[in-house]
Short mmCIF file of C-alpha atoms in Angstrom, two decimals:
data_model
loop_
_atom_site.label_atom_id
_atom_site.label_comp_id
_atom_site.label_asym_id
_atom_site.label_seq_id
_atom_site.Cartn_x
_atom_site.Cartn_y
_atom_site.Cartn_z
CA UNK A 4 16.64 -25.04 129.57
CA UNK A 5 14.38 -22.48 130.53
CA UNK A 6 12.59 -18.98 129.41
CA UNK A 7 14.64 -15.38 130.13
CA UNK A 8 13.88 -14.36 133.61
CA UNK A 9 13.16 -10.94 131.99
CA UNK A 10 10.55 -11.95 129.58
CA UNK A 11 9.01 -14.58 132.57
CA UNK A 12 9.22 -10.94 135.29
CA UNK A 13 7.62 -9.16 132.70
CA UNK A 14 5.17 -11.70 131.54
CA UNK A 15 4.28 -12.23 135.42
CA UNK A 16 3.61 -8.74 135.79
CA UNK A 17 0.90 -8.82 132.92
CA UNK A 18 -0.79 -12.10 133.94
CA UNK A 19 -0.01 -11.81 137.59
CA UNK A 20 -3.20 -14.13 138.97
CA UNK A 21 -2.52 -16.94 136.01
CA UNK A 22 1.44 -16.60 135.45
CA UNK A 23 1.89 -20.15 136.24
CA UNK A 24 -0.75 -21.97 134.32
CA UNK A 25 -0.09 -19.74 131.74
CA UNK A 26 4.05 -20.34 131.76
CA UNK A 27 3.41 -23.79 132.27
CA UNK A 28 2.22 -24.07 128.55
CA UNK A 29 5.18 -23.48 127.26
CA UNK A 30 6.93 -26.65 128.40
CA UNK A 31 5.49 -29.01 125.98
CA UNK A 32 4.81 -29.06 122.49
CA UNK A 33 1.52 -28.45 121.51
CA UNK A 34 -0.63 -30.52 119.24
CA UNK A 35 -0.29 -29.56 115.61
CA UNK A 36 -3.01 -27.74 114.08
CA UNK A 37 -3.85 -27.73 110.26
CA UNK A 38 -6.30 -26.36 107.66
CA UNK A 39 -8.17 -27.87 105.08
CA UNK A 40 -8.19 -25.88 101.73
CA UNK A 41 -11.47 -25.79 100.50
CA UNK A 42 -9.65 -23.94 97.09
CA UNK A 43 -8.50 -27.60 96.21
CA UNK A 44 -10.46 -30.41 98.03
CA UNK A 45 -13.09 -30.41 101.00
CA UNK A 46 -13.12 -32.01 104.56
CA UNK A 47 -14.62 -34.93 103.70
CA UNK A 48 -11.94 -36.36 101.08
CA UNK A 49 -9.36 -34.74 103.01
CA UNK A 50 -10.04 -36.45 106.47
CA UNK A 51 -10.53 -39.88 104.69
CA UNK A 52 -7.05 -39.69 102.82
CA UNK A 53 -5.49 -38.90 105.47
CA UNK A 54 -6.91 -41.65 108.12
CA UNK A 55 -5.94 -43.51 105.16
CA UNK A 56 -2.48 -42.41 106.01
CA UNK A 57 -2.31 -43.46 109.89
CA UNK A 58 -2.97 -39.91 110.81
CA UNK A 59 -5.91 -38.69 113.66
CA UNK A 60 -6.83 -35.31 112.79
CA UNK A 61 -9.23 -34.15 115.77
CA UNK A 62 -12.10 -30.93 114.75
CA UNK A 63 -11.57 -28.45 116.13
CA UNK A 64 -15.09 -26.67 117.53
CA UNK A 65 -15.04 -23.17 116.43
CA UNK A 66 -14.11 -23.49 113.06
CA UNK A 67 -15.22 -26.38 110.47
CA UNK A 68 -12.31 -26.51 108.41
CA UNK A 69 -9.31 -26.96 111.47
CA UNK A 70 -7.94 -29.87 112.88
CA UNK A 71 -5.29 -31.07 115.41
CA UNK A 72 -2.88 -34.22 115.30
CA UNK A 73 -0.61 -35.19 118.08
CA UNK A 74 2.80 -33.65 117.83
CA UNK A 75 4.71 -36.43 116.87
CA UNK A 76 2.85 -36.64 113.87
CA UNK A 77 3.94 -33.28 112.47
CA UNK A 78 6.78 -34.65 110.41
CA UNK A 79 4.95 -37.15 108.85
CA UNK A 80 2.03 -34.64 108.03
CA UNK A 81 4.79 -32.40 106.53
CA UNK A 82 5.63 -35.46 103.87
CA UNK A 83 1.94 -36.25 103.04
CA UNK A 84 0.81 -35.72 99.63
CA UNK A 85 -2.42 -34.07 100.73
CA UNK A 86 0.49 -31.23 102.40
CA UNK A 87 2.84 -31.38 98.88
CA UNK A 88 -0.34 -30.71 97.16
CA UNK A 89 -2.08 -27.45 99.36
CA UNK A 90 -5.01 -29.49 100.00
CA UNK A 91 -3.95 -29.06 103.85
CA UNK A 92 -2.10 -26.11 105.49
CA UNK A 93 0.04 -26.33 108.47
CA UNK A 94 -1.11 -23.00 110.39
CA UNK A 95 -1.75 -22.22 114.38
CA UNK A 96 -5.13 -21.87 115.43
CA UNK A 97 -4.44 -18.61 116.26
CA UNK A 98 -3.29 -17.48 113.57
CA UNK A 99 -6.67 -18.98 111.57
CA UNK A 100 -8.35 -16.24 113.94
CA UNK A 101 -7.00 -13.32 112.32
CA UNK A 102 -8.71 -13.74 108.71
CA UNK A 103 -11.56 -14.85 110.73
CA UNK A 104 -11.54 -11.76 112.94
CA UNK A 105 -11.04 -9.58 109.20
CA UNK A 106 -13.83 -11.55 107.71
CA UNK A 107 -12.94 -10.78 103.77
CA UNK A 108 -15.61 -11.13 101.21
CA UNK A 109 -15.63 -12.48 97.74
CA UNK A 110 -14.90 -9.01 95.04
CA UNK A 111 -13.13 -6.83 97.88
CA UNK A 112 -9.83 -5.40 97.31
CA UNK A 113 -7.69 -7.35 100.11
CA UNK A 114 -4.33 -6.65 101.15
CA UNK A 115 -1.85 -8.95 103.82
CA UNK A 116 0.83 -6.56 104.14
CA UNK A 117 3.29 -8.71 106.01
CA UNK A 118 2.24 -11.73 104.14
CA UNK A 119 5.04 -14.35 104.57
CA UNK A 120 4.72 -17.79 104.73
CA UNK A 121 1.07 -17.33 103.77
CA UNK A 122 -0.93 -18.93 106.11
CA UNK A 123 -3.58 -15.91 106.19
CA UNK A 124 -3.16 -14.85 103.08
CA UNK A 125 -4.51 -18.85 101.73
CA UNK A 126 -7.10 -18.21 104.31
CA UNK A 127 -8.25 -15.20 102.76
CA UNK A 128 -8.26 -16.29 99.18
CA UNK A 129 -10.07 -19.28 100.99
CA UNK A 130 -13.12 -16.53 102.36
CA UNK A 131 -13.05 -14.54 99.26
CA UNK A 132 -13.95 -17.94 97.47
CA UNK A 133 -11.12 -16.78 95.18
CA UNK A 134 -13.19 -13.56 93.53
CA UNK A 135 -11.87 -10.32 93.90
CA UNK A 136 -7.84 -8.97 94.93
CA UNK A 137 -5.45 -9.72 97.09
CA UNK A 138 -2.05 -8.22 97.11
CA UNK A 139 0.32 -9.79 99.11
CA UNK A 140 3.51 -8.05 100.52
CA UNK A 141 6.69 -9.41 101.66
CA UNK A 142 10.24 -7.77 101.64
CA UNK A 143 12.69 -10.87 102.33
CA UNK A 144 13.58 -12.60 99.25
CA UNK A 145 13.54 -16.00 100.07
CA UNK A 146 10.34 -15.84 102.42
CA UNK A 147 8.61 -13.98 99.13
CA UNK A 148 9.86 -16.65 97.31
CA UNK A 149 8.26 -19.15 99.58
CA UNK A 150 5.03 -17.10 100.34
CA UNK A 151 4.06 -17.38 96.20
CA UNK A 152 4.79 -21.00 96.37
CA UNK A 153 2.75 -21.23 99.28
CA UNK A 154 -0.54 -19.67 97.41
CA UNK A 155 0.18 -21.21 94.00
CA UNK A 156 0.42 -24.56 95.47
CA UNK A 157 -2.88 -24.02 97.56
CA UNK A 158 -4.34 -22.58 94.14
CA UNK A 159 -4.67 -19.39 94.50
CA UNK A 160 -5.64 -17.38 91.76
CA UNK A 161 -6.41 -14.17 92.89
CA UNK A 162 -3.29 -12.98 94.61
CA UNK A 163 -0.77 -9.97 93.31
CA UNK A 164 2.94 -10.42 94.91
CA UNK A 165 4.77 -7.88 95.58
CA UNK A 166 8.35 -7.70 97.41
CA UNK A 167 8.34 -4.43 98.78
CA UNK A 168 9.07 -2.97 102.27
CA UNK A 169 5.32 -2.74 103.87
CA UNK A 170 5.97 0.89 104.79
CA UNK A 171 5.98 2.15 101.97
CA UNK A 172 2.91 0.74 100.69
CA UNK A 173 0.35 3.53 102.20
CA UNK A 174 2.25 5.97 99.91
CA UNK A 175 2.20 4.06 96.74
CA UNK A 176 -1.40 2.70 97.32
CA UNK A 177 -3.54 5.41 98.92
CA UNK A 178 -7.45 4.41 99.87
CA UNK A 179 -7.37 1.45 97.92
CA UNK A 180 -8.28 -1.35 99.84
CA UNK A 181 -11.61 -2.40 101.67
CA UNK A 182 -9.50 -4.59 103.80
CA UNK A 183 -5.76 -4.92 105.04
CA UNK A 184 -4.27 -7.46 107.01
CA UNK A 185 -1.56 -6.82 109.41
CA UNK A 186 0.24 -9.28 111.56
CA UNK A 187 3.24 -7.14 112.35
CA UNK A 188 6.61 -8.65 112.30
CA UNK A 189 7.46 -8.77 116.08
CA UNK A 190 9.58 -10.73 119.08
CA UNK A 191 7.41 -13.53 118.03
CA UNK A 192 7.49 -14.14 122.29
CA UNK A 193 4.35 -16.71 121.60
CA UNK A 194 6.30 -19.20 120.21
CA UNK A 195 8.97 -19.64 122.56
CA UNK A 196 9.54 -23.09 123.66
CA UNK A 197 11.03 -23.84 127.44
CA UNK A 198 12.69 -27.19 125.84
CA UNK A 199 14.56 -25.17 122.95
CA UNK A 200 16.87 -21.95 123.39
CA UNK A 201 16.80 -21.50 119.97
CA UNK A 202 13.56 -19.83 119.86
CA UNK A 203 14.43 -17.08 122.56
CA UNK A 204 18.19 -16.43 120.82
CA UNK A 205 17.54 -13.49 119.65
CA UNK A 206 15.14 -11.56 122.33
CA UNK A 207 15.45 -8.86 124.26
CA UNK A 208 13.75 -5.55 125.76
CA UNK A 209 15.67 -3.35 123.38
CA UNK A 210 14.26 -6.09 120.23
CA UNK A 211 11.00 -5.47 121.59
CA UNK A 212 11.23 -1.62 121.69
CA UNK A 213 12.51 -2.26 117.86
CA UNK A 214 9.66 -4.10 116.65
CA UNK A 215 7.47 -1.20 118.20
CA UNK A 216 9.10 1.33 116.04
CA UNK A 217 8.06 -0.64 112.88
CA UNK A 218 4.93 -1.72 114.09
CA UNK A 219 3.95 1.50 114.07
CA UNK A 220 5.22 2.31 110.94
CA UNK A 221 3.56 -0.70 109.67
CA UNK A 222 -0.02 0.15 110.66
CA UNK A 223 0.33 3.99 109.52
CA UNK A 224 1.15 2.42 106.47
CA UNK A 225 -1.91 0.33 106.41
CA UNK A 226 -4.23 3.25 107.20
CA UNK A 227 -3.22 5.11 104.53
CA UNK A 228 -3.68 2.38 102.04
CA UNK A 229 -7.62 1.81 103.45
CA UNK A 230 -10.32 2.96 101.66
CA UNK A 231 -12.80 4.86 103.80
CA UNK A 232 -15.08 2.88 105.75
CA UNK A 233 -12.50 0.39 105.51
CA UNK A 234 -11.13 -2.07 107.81
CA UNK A 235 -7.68 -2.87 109.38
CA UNK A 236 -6.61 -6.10 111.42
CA UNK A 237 -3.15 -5.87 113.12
CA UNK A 238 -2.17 -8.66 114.98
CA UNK A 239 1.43 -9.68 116.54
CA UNK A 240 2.43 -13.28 118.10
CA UNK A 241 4.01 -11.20 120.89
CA UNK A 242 2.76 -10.20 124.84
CA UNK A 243 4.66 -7.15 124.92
CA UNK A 244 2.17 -4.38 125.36
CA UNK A 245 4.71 -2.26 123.63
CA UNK A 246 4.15 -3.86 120.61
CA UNK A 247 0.55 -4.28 121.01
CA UNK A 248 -2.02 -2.03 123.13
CA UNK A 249 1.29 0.52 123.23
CA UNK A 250 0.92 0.33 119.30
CA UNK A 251 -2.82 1.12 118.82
CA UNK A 252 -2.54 3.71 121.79
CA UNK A 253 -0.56 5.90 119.50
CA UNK A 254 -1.97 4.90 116.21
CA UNK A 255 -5.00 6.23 117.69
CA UNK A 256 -3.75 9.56 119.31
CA UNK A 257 -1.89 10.44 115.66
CA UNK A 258 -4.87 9.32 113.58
CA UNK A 259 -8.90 11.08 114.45
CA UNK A 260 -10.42 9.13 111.86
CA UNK A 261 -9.05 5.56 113.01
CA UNK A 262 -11.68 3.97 115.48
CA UNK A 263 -11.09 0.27 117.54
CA UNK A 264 -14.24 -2.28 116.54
CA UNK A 265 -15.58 -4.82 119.24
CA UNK A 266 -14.29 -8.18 118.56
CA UNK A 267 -16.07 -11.56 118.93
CA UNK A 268 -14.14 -14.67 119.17
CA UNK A 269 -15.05 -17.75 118.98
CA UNK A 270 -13.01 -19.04 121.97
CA UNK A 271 -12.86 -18.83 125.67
CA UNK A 272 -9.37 -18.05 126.29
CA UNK A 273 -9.23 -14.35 126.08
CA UNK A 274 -8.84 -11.45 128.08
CA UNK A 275 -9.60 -7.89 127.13
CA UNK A 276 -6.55 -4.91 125.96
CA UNK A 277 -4.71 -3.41 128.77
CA UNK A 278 -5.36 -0.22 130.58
CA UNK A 279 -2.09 0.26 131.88
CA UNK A 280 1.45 -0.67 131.46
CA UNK A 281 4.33 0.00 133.89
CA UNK A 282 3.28 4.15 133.94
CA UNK A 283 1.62 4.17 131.23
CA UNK A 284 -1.81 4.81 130.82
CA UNK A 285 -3.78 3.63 127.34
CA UNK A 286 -7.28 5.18 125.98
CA UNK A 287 -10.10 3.49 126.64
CA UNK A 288 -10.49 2.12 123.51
CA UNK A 289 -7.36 0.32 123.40
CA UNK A 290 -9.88 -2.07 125.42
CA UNK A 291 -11.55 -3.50 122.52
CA UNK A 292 -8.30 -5.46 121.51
CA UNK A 293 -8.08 -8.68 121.98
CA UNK A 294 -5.65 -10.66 124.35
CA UNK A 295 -5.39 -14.99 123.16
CA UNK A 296 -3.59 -16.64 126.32
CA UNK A 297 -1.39 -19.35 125.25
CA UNK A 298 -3.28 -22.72 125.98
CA UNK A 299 -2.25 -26.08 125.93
CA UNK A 300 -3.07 -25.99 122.09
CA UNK A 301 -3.60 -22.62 121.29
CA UNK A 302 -0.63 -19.94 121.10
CA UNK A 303 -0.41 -16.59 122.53
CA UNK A 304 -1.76 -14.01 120.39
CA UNK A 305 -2.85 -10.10 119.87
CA UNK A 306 -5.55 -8.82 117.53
CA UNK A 307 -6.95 -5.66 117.10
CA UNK A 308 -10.13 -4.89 114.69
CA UNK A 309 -9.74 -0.88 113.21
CA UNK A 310 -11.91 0.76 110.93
CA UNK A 311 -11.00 4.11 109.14
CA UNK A 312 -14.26 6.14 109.81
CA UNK A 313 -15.71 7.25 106.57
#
């Protein structure tokens, strides 16, 4: 088995000195990465119950609350009490850098407008030490169904579901929220594995364009629902610039009062927002995003930090 020749062209074309380290990550599975919920125990009793278990969670540097176990312990870690209970959460490290990257504070007004499973939206909660609101938007019924078992399992106790298409959110919730989360629904071309064709079924250049047309929706959508002075996070698990710097390029030439933030990271494997792609050329600012190159434990990743100028 192997990765589409189109998305490994393209992807060669945007990583064109590192293509093959970079493709080479996606031949093994990586370690599995989990989150302690400090909403229902801490590290300490976590890591001891589950050592207690057989398992060998390893810290992760940047963030005091993440851990890794080898792969072939996922399944067990899926059947551990500690997991039935939401005192751990199964979640990529990448995807921990998004609420970290949004930085919510206890007694904001939060919303994760593509919220499903719920990995950033426990996070969240999690940052906001469970004070304040978070509204949490997801139009499939069975992944809404899922995301509130998620959060009531991890307790919770501030979040407001709703399952509603996130575009038309703006319009029913103008300049209400200090914060909005984003991680766009996308061609999800981060979590492709070389070993299964299952997870590149259903790709292609026209799914990308697709995803583009409601990204963009998407993040209008979350403008309009920011307060001013507020701040926006959109994020995608995909490499295609047309769903990332492409997105923010035109967010940005529709929208005067939108401006990119600088973004700090705590990790090493990053690379700055493209300037060009193919003939197109993006605005300078589209710079400040963020580019997370897929590691040997880390997954590709996008992130860009937007506040609505007051």
């Amino acid at each position: 088995m192997a990765l589409p020749e189109a998305f490994v062209e393209r992807f060669r074309l945007l990583y064109p000195d590192e293509a093959d380290a970079l493709l080479a990550t996606f031949e093994a599975p990586r370690p599995v990465s989990f989150r302690v919920n400090p909403l229902k125990t801490n590290v300490a009793t976590a890591l001891a119950a589950l050592k207690k278990e057989g398992f060998t969670p390893e810290p992760v540097a940047w963030y005091p609350y993440a851990f890794r176990v080898p792969y072939a312990q996922r399944d067990a870690l899926t059947r551990s009490p500690l997991f039935e209970r939401g005192d751990i959460y199964i979640q990529s490290l990448s995807s921990m850098l998004a609420p970290l990257a949004l930085d919510p504070q206890p007694g904001e007004t939060v919303l994760d407008l593509a919220a499903a499973p719920g990995g950033k939206s426990l996070m969240m909660a999690a940052q906001m030490r469970n004070e304040g609101w978070l509204s949490v938007v997801e139009p499939g019924r069975d992944r809404f169904f899922r995301l509130k078992a998620n959060l009531e399992r991890g307790g919770v106790t501030i979040a407001h579901h709703y399952m509603a298409d996130g575009r038309s959110v703006g319009a029913k919730c103008p300049a209400m929220f200090d914060r909005v989360m984003l991680d766009a629904p996308c061609s999800t071309e981060a979590k492709f594995k070389a070993w299964d064709e299952k997870s590149t079924a259903y790709w292609s250049e026209r799914k990308i364009k697709e995803m583009a047309k409601l990204q963009f929706r998407l993040l209008l959508s979350a403008f309009k629902s920011l307060k001013p002075g507020g701040t926006l996070l959109y994020a995608t698990c995909s490499f295609a610039p047309e769903e990332n710097e492409a997105v923010v390029d035109k967010a940005l030439d529709r929208l005067e009062n939108l401006e990119v933030l600088p973004l700090t990271l705590p990790v090493a494997n990053i690379r700055p927002g493209l300037s060009t792609w193919g003939k197109k050329r993006f605005c300078n600012e589209v710079k400040k995003c963020v580019r997370i190159l897929p590691t040997e434990t880390m997954d590709g990743f996008f992130l860009c930090k937007l506040r609505k100028k007051s």
